[in-house]
XYZ file of C-alpha atoms in Angstrom:
527
model
C -13.196 -22.484 -39.999
C -12.505 -25.852 -37.393
C -9.567 -26.549 -38.447
C -7.250 -24.409 -40.674
C -4.071 -25.342 -41.934
C -1.853 -24.871 -38.280
C -4.380 -24.599 -35.494
C -3.430 -23.275 -32.147
C -5.452 -23.555 -29.084
C -5.562 -21.343 -25.754
C -5.585 -22.631 -22.681
C -6.223 -21.474 -18.831
C -2.828 -22.185 -16.782
C -4.119 -24.295 -14.095
C -1.000 -23.046 -11.562
C -2.575 -19.538 -11.869
C -6.206 -20.551 -10.927
C -8.435 -17.352 -8.989
C -10.694 -17.140 -6.826
C -13.557 -17.783 -8.844
C -17.063 -19.966 -8.714
C -19.511 -22.082 -11.672
C -22.480 -24.241 -11.772
C -22.199 -27.983 -13.145
C -24.865 -28.444 -15.993
C -24.592 -30.834 -18.265
C -25.829 -29.539 -22.175
C -28.416 -32.098 -22.556
C -30.224 -30.270 -19.709
C -30.819 -27.361 -21.350
C -34.705 -26.920 -23.195
C -34.993 -27.732 -26.351
C -37.627 -28.048 -28.871
C -35.943 -31.792 -30.081
C -36.132 -33.649 -26.757
C -32.798 -32.754 -25.390
C -30.763 -29.788 -24.766
C -28.702 -29.057 -27.571
C -25.533 -26.330 -28.587
C -28.532 -23.478 -29.737
C -30.208 -21.041 -28.555
C -30.476 -22.062 -24.730
C -26.661 -22.710 -24.774
C -25.677 -19.218 -25.962
C -28.567 -17.909 -23.457
C -26.856 -19.907 -20.468
C -23.604 -18.509 -21.230
C -25.291 -14.498 -20.887
C -26.626 -16.081 -17.966
C -23.469 -17.091 -16.571
C -21.974 -13.653 -16.871
C -24.618 -11.908 -15.258
C -24.753 -14.013 -12.334
C -21.112 -13.282 -12.323
C -20.067 -16.808 -12.128
C -16.770 -17.422 -14.942
C -16.715 -21.099 -14.887
C -19.141 -24.227 -16.507
C -18.353 -27.108 -15.740
C -19.932 -30.500 -18.005
C -20.190 -33.781 -17.784
C -18.355 -35.763 -20.695
C -18.924 -34.829 -24.457
C -18.414 -37.995 -26.010
C -21.281 -40.126 -28.205
C -23.646 -41.976 -25.532
C -24.467 -45.303 -25.684
C -26.279 -48.219 -24.035
C -27.625 -46.677 -20.584
C -27.171 -42.645 -21.497
C -24.494 -42.552 -19.674
C -21.604 -39.684 -20.797
C -19.185 -42.005 -18.760
C -20.260 -44.714 -21.223
C -19.169 -43.377 -25.058
C -18.159 -45.021 -27.943
C -15.302 -43.115 -28.114
C -12.845 -40.843 -26.352
C -12.321 -38.325 -29.116
C -15.842 -38.379 -30.244
C -19.021 -35.324 -29.862
C -22.175 -36.365 -28.838
C -24.377 -36.025 -31.629
C -27.727 -35.736 -29.844
C -26.461 -32.103 -29.114
C -26.622 -30.809 -32.350
C -28.827 -28.197 -32.611
C -31.515 -28.001 -35.414
C -31.961 -24.508 -35.112
C -28.262 -23.271 -35.876
C -28.616 -26.164 -39.118
C -31.787 -24.147 -39.900
C -30.568 -20.683 -40.181
C -27.010 -21.864 -42.007
C -28.790 -23.262 -44.642
C -28.390 -27.059 -43.935
C -31.908 -27.376 -43.020
C -35.314 -26.074 -44.532
C -38.515 -25.718 -42.444
C -40.687 -28.540 -44.037
C -37.329 -30.863 -42.415
C -38.618 -30.344 -39.083
C -42.233 -30.208 -39.883
C -43.288 -33.721 -38.474
C -41.231 -32.590 -35.086
C -42.605 -35.032 -32.401
C -43.882 -33.300 -29.420
C -41.338 -34.279 -26.303
C -41.799 -33.749 -22.678
C -40.578 -30.589 -21.288
C -38.598 -31.887 -17.758
C -36.969 -34.987 -18.778
C -35.251 -36.641 -21.557
C -37.200 -39.924 -23.563
C -33.664 -40.435 -25.304
C -35.333 -43.004 -27.338
C -38.270 -41.220 -28.919
C -34.951 -38.100 -29.064
C -32.447 -39.944 -30.068
C -34.340 -41.298 -33.384
C -35.522 -37.982 -33.916
C -31.785 -35.974 -33.677
C -30.611 -38.914 -36.443
C -33.355 -37.971 -38.757
C -33.044 -34.451 -38.914
C -29.278 -34.929 -38.789
C -29.360 -36.990 -41.632
C -31.429 -34.863 -43.462
C -29.112 -31.851 -42.786
C -26.394 -33.937 -44.376
C -28.195 -34.842 -47.655
C -29.031 -31.142 -47.855
C -25.178 -31.200 -47.933
C -24.578 -33.413 -50.409
C -27.147 -32.103 -52.720
C -25.585 -28.362 -52.039
C -21.947 -28.504 -50.292
C -22.855 -24.695 -49.868
C -18.765 -23.200 -48.434
C -18.866 -25.587 -45.869
C -17.545 -27.791 -48.224
C -13.524 -26.782 -47.567
C -14.442 -26.705 -44.269
C -15.741 -29.856 -43.816
C -12.752 -31.403 -46.329
C -10.578 -29.777 -43.301
C -11.835 -30.928 -40.445
C -11.745 -34.388 -42.019
C -8.038 -33.918 -42.459
C -7.505 -32.613 -39.223
C -8.948 -35.075 -36.970
C -8.199 -38.289 -39.290
C -6.274 -39.744 -36.507
C -9.459 -41.186 -34.930
C -12.241 -40.022 -36.918
C -11.525 -42.636 -39.736
C -11.969 -45.775 -37.011
C -14.417 -43.966 -35.574
C -16.784 -43.404 -38.442
C -15.596 -46.899 -40.036
C -16.217 -48.358 -36.578
C -19.690 -47.272 -36.237
C -20.914 -47.734 -39.727
C -19.982 -51.455 -38.986
C -21.889 -51.670 -36.181
C -25.071 -49.814 -37.966
C -25.238 -52.604 -40.288
C -24.710 -54.843 -37.349
C -28.471 -54.195 -36.159
C -25.856 -51.910 -33.102
C -24.176 -54.166 -31.007
C -21.673 -54.228 -29.914
C -17.905 -55.314 -31.889
C -17.371 -58.365 -29.468
C -20.016 -60.010 -31.356
C -19.652 -59.133 -34.832
C -18.512 -61.756 -37.325
C -14.573 -62.079 -36.901
C -12.981 -60.730 -40.132
C -14.444 -57.322 -38.180
C -13.403 -57.974 -35.071
C -10.205 -58.813 -36.015
C -9.941 -55.405 -38.812
C -9.388 -57.968 -41.189
C -7.885 -55.288 -43.901
C -9.504 -56.723 -47.092
C -12.650 -56.306 -45.275
C -12.817 -53.204 -43.852
C -11.517 -51.851 -47.650
C -14.014 -53.733 -48.921
C -16.488 -52.502 -46.746
C -15.177 -48.850 -46.830
C -15.776 -48.885 -50.597
C -19.539 -50.546 -50.091
C -20.776 -48.071 -47.328
C -19.146 -44.949 -48.401
C -21.640 -42.417 -47.968
C -22.595 -44.517 -44.257
C -19.097 -43.596 -43.009
C -18.981 -40.038 -44.549
C -22.699 -39.739 -43.045
C -20.597 -40.271 -38.896
C -17.619 -37.784 -40.068
C -20.422 -35.206 -41.120
C -22.132 -35.897 -37.479
C -19.103 -35.340 -35.922
C -17.842 -32.111 -38.312
C -20.640 -30.035 -37.413
C -20.925 -31.022 -33.571
C -17.551 -29.646 -33.170
C -18.586 -26.506 -35.223
C -21.379 -25.984 -33.390
C -19.536 -26.969 -30.028
C -16.067 -24.828 -30.338
C -18.356 -21.673 -31.923
C -20.030 -21.986 -28.322
C -17.000 -22.580 -26.576
C -15.503 -19.593 -28.597
C -18.459 -17.391 -27.108
C -17.978 -18.637 -23.220
C -14.284 -17.378 -23.684
C -14.951 -13.866 -24.842
C -17.677 -13.830 -22.434
C -15.157 -14.649 -19.447
C -16.434 -18.300 -19.350
C -14.335 -20.928 -18.339
C -14.991 -24.639 -19.465
C -14.369 -27.528 -17.089
C -14.179 -30.565 -19.451
C -14.603 -34.250 -17.914
C -12.327 -37.517 -19.194
C -13.305 -40.465 -17.248
C -10.146 -42.945 -17.232
C -11.086 -45.739 -18.491
C -13.116 -46.117 -21.805
C -16.188 -48.589 -22.860
C -15.242 -52.078 -23.952
C -17.150 -51.109 -27.011
C -15.375 -48.119 -28.468
C -13.839 -47.224 -31.553
C -11.286 -46.952 -28.867
C -10.812 -50.522 -27.962
C -11.540 -51.855 -31.277
C -8.881 -49.946 -33.317
C -6.505 -50.032 -30.435
C -6.669 -53.580 -29.042
C -2.950 -53.510 -28.324
C -3.262 -51.059 -25.124
C -6.040 -53.325 -23.483
C -5.468 -56.612 -21.406
C -7.981 -58.863 -23.978
C -7.994 -62.570 -25.113
C -7.749 -63.745 -28.688
C -11.694 -63.012 -29.528
C -11.193 -59.195 -28.170
C -13.118 -60.440 -24.923
C -11.190 -58.542 -21.587
C -9.408 -60.690 -19.716
C -9.752 -58.576 -16.674
C -12.035 -55.143 -16.092
C -12.317 -52.237 -14.165
C -14.007 -51.521 -10.866
C -13.603 -50.876 -7.402
C -13.410 -53.467 -4.115
C -16.029 -53.693 -1.295
C -16.432 -50.721 1.030
C -19.282 -49.364 3.682
C -21.471 -48.156 1.209
C -21.281 -51.334 -0.679
C -20.352 -54.673 0.460
C -19.907 -56.453 -2.864
C -17.738 -53.408 -4.540
C -18.888 -52.126 -7.799
C -18.093 -53.608 -11.128
C -17.666 -51.586 -13.771
C -16.927 -53.408 -16.725
C -14.505 -51.045 -18.377
C -11.244 -52.923 -19.863
C -8.520 -52.454 -18.194
C -5.081 -50.444 -19.573
C -1.785 -52.089 -20.275
C 0.467 -49.355 -18.594
C 3.483 -51.292 -19.991
C 2.504 -50.652 -23.380
C 1.661 -46.915 -23.025
C 5.113 -46.268 -21.532
C 6.493 -48.244 -24.524
C 4.710 -45.936 -26.705
C 5.255 -43.459 -25.104
C 1.231 -42.463 -23.798
C 1.029 -41.455 -27.272
C -2.531 -42.412 -27.122
C -3.075 -40.881 -23.891
C -1.728 -37.424 -24.841
C -3.589 -37.214 -27.663
C -7.116 -38.094 -25.422
C -5.955 -35.356 -23.092
C -5.207 -32.926 -26.264
C -8.639 -33.720 -28.074
C -10.444 -32.823 -24.668
C -8.402 -29.244 -24.324
C -9.591 -28.394 -28.155
C -13.225 -28.583 -26.101
C -12.652 -27.496 -22.900
C -10.230 -24.948 -20.352
C -9.838 -27.900 -17.825
C -10.246 -31.160 -17.553
C -12.015 -32.750 -14.260
C -9.775 -36.271 -14.691
C -12.105 -38.626 -13.168
C -11.035 -41.639 -10.893
C -8.125 -40.178 -10.356
C -6.704 -42.276 -7.531
C -6.739 -45.286 -10.932
C -3.774 -43.516 -12.140
C -2.196 -44.516 -9.151
C -3.289 -47.945 -8.575
C -6.366 -49.978 -9.672
C -8.989 -52.345 -8.548
C -8.323 -55.282 -10.934
C -11.268 -58.118 -11.418
C -11.081 -61.360 -13.234
C -13.466 -60.977 -16.085
C -16.622 -62.784 -15.604
C -17.426 -62.766 -12.014
C -20.287 -61.491 -10.652
C -18.919 -58.419 -8.848
C -15.961 -57.157 -7.543
C -15.314 -58.888 -4.536
C -12.645 -61.144 -5.884
C -9.966 -58.728 -7.248
C -6.593 -57.039 -6.012
C -5.256 -53.440 -6.104
C -2.504 -53.213 -9.380
C -0.124 -50.570 -9.241
C -0.967 -47.517 -11.949
C 1.458 -45.718 -14.236
C 0.034 -42.215 -12.946
C 3.578 -40.494 -12.262
C 5.160 -41.325 -15.466
C 1.837 -40.203 -17.384
C 1.842 -36.638 -15.900
C 5.696 -36.081 -16.196
C 5.088 -37.178 -19.770
C 2.303 -34.879 -20.238
C 3.940 -32.142 -18.436
C 7.074 -32.461 -21.412
C 4.420 -32.283 -23.932
C 1.676 -29.073 -22.547
C 3.506 -27.533 -19.593
C 1.608 -27.227 -16.583
C -1.089 -29.306 -16.392
C -4.827 -27.978 -16.663
C -6.822 -30.799 -14.470
C -8.620 -31.399 -11.317
C -7.598 -34.322 -9.557
C -11.413 -36.308 -9.125
C -9.784 -37.462 -5.792
C -12.468 -39.215 -3.961
C -13.380 -42.821 -2.650
C -10.740 -44.983 -0.797
C -7.467 -42.250 -1.118
C -4.307 -43.460 -0.002
C -1.107 -41.408 1.038
C 0.491 -41.997 -2.402
C -2.718 -40.675 -4.787
C -1.999 -37.714 -2.314
C 1.434 -37.552 -3.236
C 0.860 -38.011 -7.230
C -1.802 -35.223 -6.963
C 0.454 -32.946 -5.036
C 3.614 -33.135 -6.476
C 1.883 -31.806 -10.041
C -0.079 -28.851 -7.836
C -3.693 -30.407 -8.926
C -6.226 -29.066 -7.135
C -8.841 -31.769 -5.569
C -12.497 -31.692 -4.750
C -14.118 -31.598 -1.676
C -17.593 -32.531 -1.975
C -19.631 -30.713 1.246
C -22.617 -33.525 1.180
C -19.891 -35.719 2.626
C -18.914 -33.879 5.405
C -21.614 -34.875 8.235
C -21.146 -38.513 8.315
C -18.012 -38.028 10.234
C -17.026 -35.363 13.334
C -15.293 -31.798 13.252
C -12.283 -33.519 11.333
C -14.253 -34.505 8.475
C -12.072 -33.092 5.735
C -14.673 -32.127 3.347
C -15.897 -29.503 6.371
C -15.355 -26.337 4.882
C -12.889 -25.130 7.907
C -10.748 -28.345 7.295
C -10.156 -26.736 3.510
C -7.275 -25.672 1.701
C -7.107 -23.216 -0.953
C -6.201 -25.346 -3.847
C -9.135 -27.331 -3.995
C -12.652 -27.449 -5.963
C -15.559 -27.255 -3.671
C -18.728 -28.758 -4.736
C -21.939 -28.049 -2.966
C -22.655 -31.757 -4.688
C -21.724 -33.303 -8.022
C -24.059 -35.542 -10.476
C -23.307 -38.836 -8.767
C -25.367 -37.141 -5.715
C -28.568 -35.915 -4.459
C -29.357 -32.595 -5.034
C -28.352 -31.058 -1.982
C -32.060 -30.252 -0.594
C -32.863 -34.384 -1.536
C -29.633 -35.137 0.779
C -31.001 -33.221 3.279
C -34.103 -34.734 3.433
C -33.183 -38.366 3.450
C -30.055 -37.734 5.371
C -30.107 -40.010 8.700
C -31.196 -37.396 11.725
C -27.786 -37.566 13.243
C -26.117 -35.102 9.886
C -29.511 -33.659 9.278
C -28.584 -32.374 12.804
C -24.781 -31.822 12.747
C -25.198 -29.623 9.050
C -28.306 -27.642 10.940
C -25.675 -26.095 13.852
C -22.919 -25.977 11.529
C -24.995 -23.489 9.097
C -27.008 -22.347 12.047
C -30.176 -22.615 10.480
C -33.439 -24.813 11.095
C -32.719 -26.766 7.857
C -35.287 -24.357 5.358
C -33.715 -23.033 2.357
C -30.833 -25.258 3.033
C -29.669 -25.937 -0.402
C -28.459 -22.234 -0.431
C -27.471 -21.991 2.977
C -24.733 -24.878 1.500
C -24.147 -22.722 -1.329
C -23.219 -20.319 0.923
C -21.335 -22.097 2.810
C -19.154 -23.809 -0.015
C -18.842 -19.945 -1.685
C -18.024 -18.801 1.752
C -14.821 -21.153 1.964
C -11.342 -20.603 0.812
C -11.809 -22.920 -2.037
C -10.196 -21.378 -5.384
C -13.227 -22.465 -7.208
C -16.711 -23.217 -5.600
C -19.278 -25.032 -7.566
C -22.945 -26.339 -7.533
C -25.031 -27.924 -9.759
C -27.954 -25.841 -10.717
C -30.427 -28.086 -9.058
C -29.032 -26.753 -6.131
C -29.664 -22.594 -6.821
C -33.256 -23.858 -7.938
C -33.292 -25.847 -4.864
C -34.700 -29.248 -6.535
C -35.394 -32.621 -4.590
C -34.542 -35.838 -5.920
C -36.669 -36.132 -8.817
C -33.888 -33.761 -10.452
C -30.954 -35.327 -9.646
C -29.099 -36.277 -13.028
C -27.489 -39.855 -11.507
C -28.115 -42.658 -9.170
C -24.642 -44.529 -9.186
C -25.663 -48.074 -9.860
C -29.267 -48.267 -10.787
C -29.127 -49.106 -14.616
C -31.583 -47.215 -16.487
C -33.468 -43.992 -15.387
C -30.466 -41.514 -15.018
C -29.341 -38.206 -16.934
C -32.514 -37.280 -17.965
C -32.755 -34.138 -16.262
C -33.916 -30.874 -18.161
C -34.906 -27.304 -16.534
C -37.513 -25.470 -18.265
C -36.471 -21.708 -20.045
C -38.672 -19.752 -17.296
C -35.960 -21.014 -14.128
C -33.211 -19.449 -15.610
C -34.495 -15.655 -13.969
C -33.263 -12.062 -13.205
C -34.192 -12.641 -9.728
C -31.896 -15.647 -9.826
C -29.150 -14.217 -11.628
C -29.007 -11.315 -8.866
C -29.714 -13.505 -6.212
C -26.066 -15.403 -7.345
C -24.670 -11.915 -8.218
C -24.822 -11.064 -4.791
C -23.658 -14.491 -3.366
C -20.530 -13.622 -5.572
C -20.088 -10.042 -4.391
C -20.113 -11.162 -1.158
C -17.625 -14.098 -0.997
C -14.931 -12.095 -3.647
C -15.578 -14.731 -6.102
C -15.930 -11.911 -9.320
C -12.091 -12.895 -11.249
C -11.183 -9.256 -12.336
C -11.066 -8.853 -16.622
C -8.709 -10.871 -17.468
C -7.083 -12.193 -14.054
C -7.318 -15.775 -15.274
C -3.782 -15.611 -17.238
C -3.365 -17.348 -20.617
C -0.556 -20.038 -20.965
C 1.268 -19.887 -24.272
C -0.573 -21.364 -27.475
C -0.309 -25.105 -27.750
C -0.323 -26.424 -31.062
C -2.334 -29.462 -30.927
C -2.420 -29.936 -34.495
C 0.304 -30.053 -36.651
C 0.726 -29.649 -40.637
C -0.177 -32.969 -42.240
């Protein structure tokens, strides 16, 4: 059952992290016959691989439904799951699909994701499963009913939003007819009656996603694997969140943003970065006791044990750009409500299971906010060599309460970084690691693992010593991101053994049950 009458979920107590290690990999990167990684057999093999390698952490990117550009950081909902990750194999095993339903499967590339083709196919087979379910609901009918009831706080608006979007040829809600944009009650009621099955179809997709993901998470936790999830600070403009909660954002009378998110010009970008996300009316969030944010955090803690809070500095102060500006140059810093929010959140869930993504131009007030809640920050090894020995990203300057990475999804692979870095940085790292540059990815992993950081994490691409063609994301590039997939032959026993030796060497295998679990947290009350 996904949602019993009263659901309890255990979460990791972030104040008692034990020295451990892990791998960063999004589920979309798994091998699969359906063109995109999914939550089927390969995901379970991945958990077994982590266990055999001595790793006890799996870090993923946001798990929400992706929109234009296929970015996990631009989702149609801050609460929903990505239906493209649903496994056809599991649906086949459970009788929701028949072999005939999969007989017209196209042939997909095995080393990258062709999103257009993969999405078309995945939605086709999920909708076939829905039709099969409608004609013969099996024992899942009660489970589906419970799921809809316990997730109604976000699911109803999300399914309605997606159904309207589908009837509007996928257009942004900003381009919908006015009565839909402004959520006219009579219009929405008439639509819900007319398109009842379409709305239910989107609810069913969420039901199957959560069912598969929570079963996988349960398997991982039983194996001693902690899952680190990810929350982008901002939500997509074209999302059910903004459409159904316009009062929480700076919007004009037509629903369009008056100011948008970005970051100011810096050494790397003379015009800054114009993200375009709508900005929060923090005063309204405070007035409502951060209800929307609290629900968002609790919802994510259903799917993950710890949360990486992206762009943490934005909770302290964020860069506000007037809507319509072509770049992020003409903006201003505006104070956020991070301390009030985190104080409130702590009263709701206790010690905060949060990792602060404290990268970028960080000021003292951001560090003070992070440290006052004892949140671990992030250290990126690739950032360490543009300066001198005082660089805080060099492992000899680390503190214990941080998470060390060779690189993240936004960086090049370690090999790719080394091959393209300025010679001054290449010389620095060769001297720092006492290496001639051969096997550089593993040398970097070794150094990060040996550090005092409580967690050491590297992308799978670094363990496979892959170059820039395996990079997950290139910030600022609109297309061609998020496509990396590994092959089933990549996860060899030799690789697991090599990682295991590293974890033993640097004492990164926590004792059984050494990561204490906090008291149960009630995420759903009796309806």
